[in-house]
XYZ file of C-alpha atoms in Angstrom:
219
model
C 147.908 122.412 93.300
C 146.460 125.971 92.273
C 147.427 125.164 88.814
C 144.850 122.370 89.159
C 142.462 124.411 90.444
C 142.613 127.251 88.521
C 142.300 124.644 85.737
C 139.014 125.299 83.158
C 137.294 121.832 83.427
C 138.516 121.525 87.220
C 136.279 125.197 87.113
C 133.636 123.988 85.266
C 133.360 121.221 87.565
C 132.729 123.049 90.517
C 130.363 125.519 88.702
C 128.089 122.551 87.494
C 128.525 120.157 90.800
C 130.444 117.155 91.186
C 129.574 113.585 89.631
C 130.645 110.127 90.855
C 133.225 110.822 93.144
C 134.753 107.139 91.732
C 133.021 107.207 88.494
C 134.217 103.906 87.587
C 133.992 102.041 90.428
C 130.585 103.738 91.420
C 128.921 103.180 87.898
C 129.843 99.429 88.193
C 128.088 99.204 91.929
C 124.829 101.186 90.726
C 125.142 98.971 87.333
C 124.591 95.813 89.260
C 121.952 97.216 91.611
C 119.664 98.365 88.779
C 120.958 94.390 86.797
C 119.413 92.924 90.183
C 115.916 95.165 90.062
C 115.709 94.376 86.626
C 116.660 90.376 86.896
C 113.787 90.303 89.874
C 111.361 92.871 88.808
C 109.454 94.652 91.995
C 111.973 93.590 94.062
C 113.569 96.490 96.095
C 117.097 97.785 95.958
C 119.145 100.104 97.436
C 122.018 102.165 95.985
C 125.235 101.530 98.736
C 126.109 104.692 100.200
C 129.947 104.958 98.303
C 128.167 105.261 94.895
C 126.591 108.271 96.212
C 128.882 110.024 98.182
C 130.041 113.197 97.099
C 127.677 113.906 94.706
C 126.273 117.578 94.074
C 123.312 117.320 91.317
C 121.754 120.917 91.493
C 118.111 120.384 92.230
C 118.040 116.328 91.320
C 117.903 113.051 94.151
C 120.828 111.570 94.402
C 119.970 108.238 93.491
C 117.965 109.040 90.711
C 121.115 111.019 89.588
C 123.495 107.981 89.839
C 121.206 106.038 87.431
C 121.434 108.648 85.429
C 125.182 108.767 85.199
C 125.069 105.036 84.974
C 122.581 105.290 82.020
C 123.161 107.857 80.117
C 126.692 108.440 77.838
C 127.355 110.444 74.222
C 125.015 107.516 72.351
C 121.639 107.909 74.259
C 118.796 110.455 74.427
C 117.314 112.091 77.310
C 114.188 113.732 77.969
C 113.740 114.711 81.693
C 110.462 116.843 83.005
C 111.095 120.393 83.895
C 109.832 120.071 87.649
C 112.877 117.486 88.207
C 115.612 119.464 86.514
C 115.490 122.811 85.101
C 118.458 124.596 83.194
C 121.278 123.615 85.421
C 120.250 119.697 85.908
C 120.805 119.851 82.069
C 124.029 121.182 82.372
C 124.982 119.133 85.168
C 123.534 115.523 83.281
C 125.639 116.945 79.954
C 128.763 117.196 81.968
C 128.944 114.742 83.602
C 127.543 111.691 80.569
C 127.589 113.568 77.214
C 123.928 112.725 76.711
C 121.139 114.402 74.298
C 118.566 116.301 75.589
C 115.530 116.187 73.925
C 112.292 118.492 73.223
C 110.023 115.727 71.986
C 109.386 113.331 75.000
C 108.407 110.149 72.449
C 111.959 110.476 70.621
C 113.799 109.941 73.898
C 115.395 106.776 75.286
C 114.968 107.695 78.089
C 112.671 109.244 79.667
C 112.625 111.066 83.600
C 109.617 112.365 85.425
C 108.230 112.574 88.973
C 105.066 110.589 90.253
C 102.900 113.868 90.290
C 103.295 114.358 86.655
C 103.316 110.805 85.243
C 100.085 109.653 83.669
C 98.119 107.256 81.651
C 98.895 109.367 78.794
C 102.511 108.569 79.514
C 102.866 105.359 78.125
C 101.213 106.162 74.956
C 103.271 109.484 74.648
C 106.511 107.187 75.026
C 108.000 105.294 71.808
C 107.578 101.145 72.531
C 109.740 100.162 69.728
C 109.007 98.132 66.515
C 108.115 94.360 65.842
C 111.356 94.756 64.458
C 113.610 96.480 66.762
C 111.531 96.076 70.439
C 114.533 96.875 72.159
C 114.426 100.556 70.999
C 111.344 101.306 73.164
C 112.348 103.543 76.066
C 112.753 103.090 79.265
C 110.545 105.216 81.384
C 112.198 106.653 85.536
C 109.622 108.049 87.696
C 110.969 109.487 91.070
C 108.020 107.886 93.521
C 107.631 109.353 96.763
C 107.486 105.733 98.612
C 107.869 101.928 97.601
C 107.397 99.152 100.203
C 107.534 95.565 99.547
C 104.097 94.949 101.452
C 101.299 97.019 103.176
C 99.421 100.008 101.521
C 99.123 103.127 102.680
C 95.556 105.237 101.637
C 97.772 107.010 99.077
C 99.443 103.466 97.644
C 98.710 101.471 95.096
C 99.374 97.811 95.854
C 100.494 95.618 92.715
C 101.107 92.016 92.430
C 103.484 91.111 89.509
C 104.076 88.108 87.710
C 107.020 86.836 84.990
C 110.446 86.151 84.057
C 112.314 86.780 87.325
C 109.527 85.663 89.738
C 108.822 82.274 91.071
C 105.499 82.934 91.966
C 104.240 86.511 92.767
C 105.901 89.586 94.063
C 104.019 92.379 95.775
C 105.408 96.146 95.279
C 103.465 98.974 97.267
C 103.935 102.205 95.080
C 102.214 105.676 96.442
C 102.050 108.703 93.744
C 101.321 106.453 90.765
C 97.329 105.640 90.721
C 95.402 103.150 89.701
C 94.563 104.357 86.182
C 98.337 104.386 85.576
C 98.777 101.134 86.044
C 96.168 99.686 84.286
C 97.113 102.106 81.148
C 100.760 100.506 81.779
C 98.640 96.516 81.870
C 96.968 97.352 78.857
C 100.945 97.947 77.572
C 101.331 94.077 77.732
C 99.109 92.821 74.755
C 101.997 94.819 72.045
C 104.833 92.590 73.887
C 108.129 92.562 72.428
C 107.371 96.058 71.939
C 106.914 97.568 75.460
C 108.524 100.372 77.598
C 110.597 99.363 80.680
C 109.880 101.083 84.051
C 112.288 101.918 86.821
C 110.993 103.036 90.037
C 113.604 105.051 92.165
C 112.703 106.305 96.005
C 115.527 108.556 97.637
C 118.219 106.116 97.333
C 116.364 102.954 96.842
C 114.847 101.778 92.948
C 112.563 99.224 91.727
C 112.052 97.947 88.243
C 108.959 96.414 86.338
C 110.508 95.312 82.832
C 107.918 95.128 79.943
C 108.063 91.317 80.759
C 105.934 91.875 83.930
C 102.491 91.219 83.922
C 101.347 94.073 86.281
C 97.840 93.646 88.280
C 96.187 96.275 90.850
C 95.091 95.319 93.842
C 92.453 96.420 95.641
């Protein structure tokens, strides 16, 4: 057993923090919650408990972190906003999936912020792919302090959205994104196929709004 231990990547492991503690198994679970957010966009989901337990991402939510790990491997690009992970998130994110970590926000596939520092700039700062190739347009995760599937708080924004994956309408109740993002994000849907796909994530619960969505504010 101290052989283990005393091993260099079982030491590196616990000098970055620990990942999935079932990597496989956990991966697969938080795979199929974000395939349901994104298959009925605005609906809410929550991460089950197992895919999160164990975890130790220095300074990053744990459920944002397991999308991360789901998301990210040796192929993709990362940019992530300094107030969500500074020197050792980067470590830990490299560890643990291999990923890139970029300077330039609109080269990255991905793309990580909080609500406070998202804005309507943000969507035009972000690559939406090509005519060509749409699916190279990134996909944008904002950690949101709140999401409700109805009501609106003074410091909400309540939007109804509409397309593939809704019957009708479905309501989603967002607080820390303001109007003026959304409409920026609206104005998004005239360039469709080209478009940047949006994944909402609240402590251990995530929403997604594809590019598919038609997005309207309320109130």
């Amino acid at each position: 057993m101290s052989a283990v231990l005393g091993h260099p990547a079982a030491d590196r492991l616990a000098t970055v923090g620990r990942g999935f503690a079932q990597p496989v198994h956990a991966a697969q679970q938080a795979f199929r919650a974000l395939l349901e957010a994104m298959s009925r966009p605005g609906c809410i989901q929550a991460l089950p408990e197992p895919v999160l337990a164990g975890m130790e991402p220095p300074g990053l939510a744990r459920g944002m972190t397991a999308l991360l790990l789901t998301l990210l491997d040796a192929e993709t690009s990362l940019w992530i906003d300094p107030a969500l992970a500074g020197a050792e998130g980067l470590n830990y994110l490299r560890f643990h999936t291999g990923v890139r970590t970029l300077a330039n926000v609109g080269d990255a596939a991905f793309v990580v912020c909080p609500a406070d520092r998202a804005q309507p700039a943000t969507w035009s700062a972000l690559s939406a792919g090509t005519d060509e190739v749409p699916q190279s347009g990134a996909t944008l995760l904002v950690e949101v302090p709140s999401l409700q599937a109805q009501g609106a708080a003074s410091s909400s924004t309540r939007l109804r959205l509409a397309g593939p994956g809704i019957e009708s309408t479905q309501v989603l109740v967002v607080s820390g994104l303001d109007a003026p993002f959304w409409r920026a994000r609206a104005a998004m849907e005239a360039d469709y196929p080209r478009g940047i796909d949006l994944i909402l994530c609240c402590g251990d619960t995530l929403a997604a709004i594809p590019r598919t969505t038609r997005v309207t504010v309320e109130g």
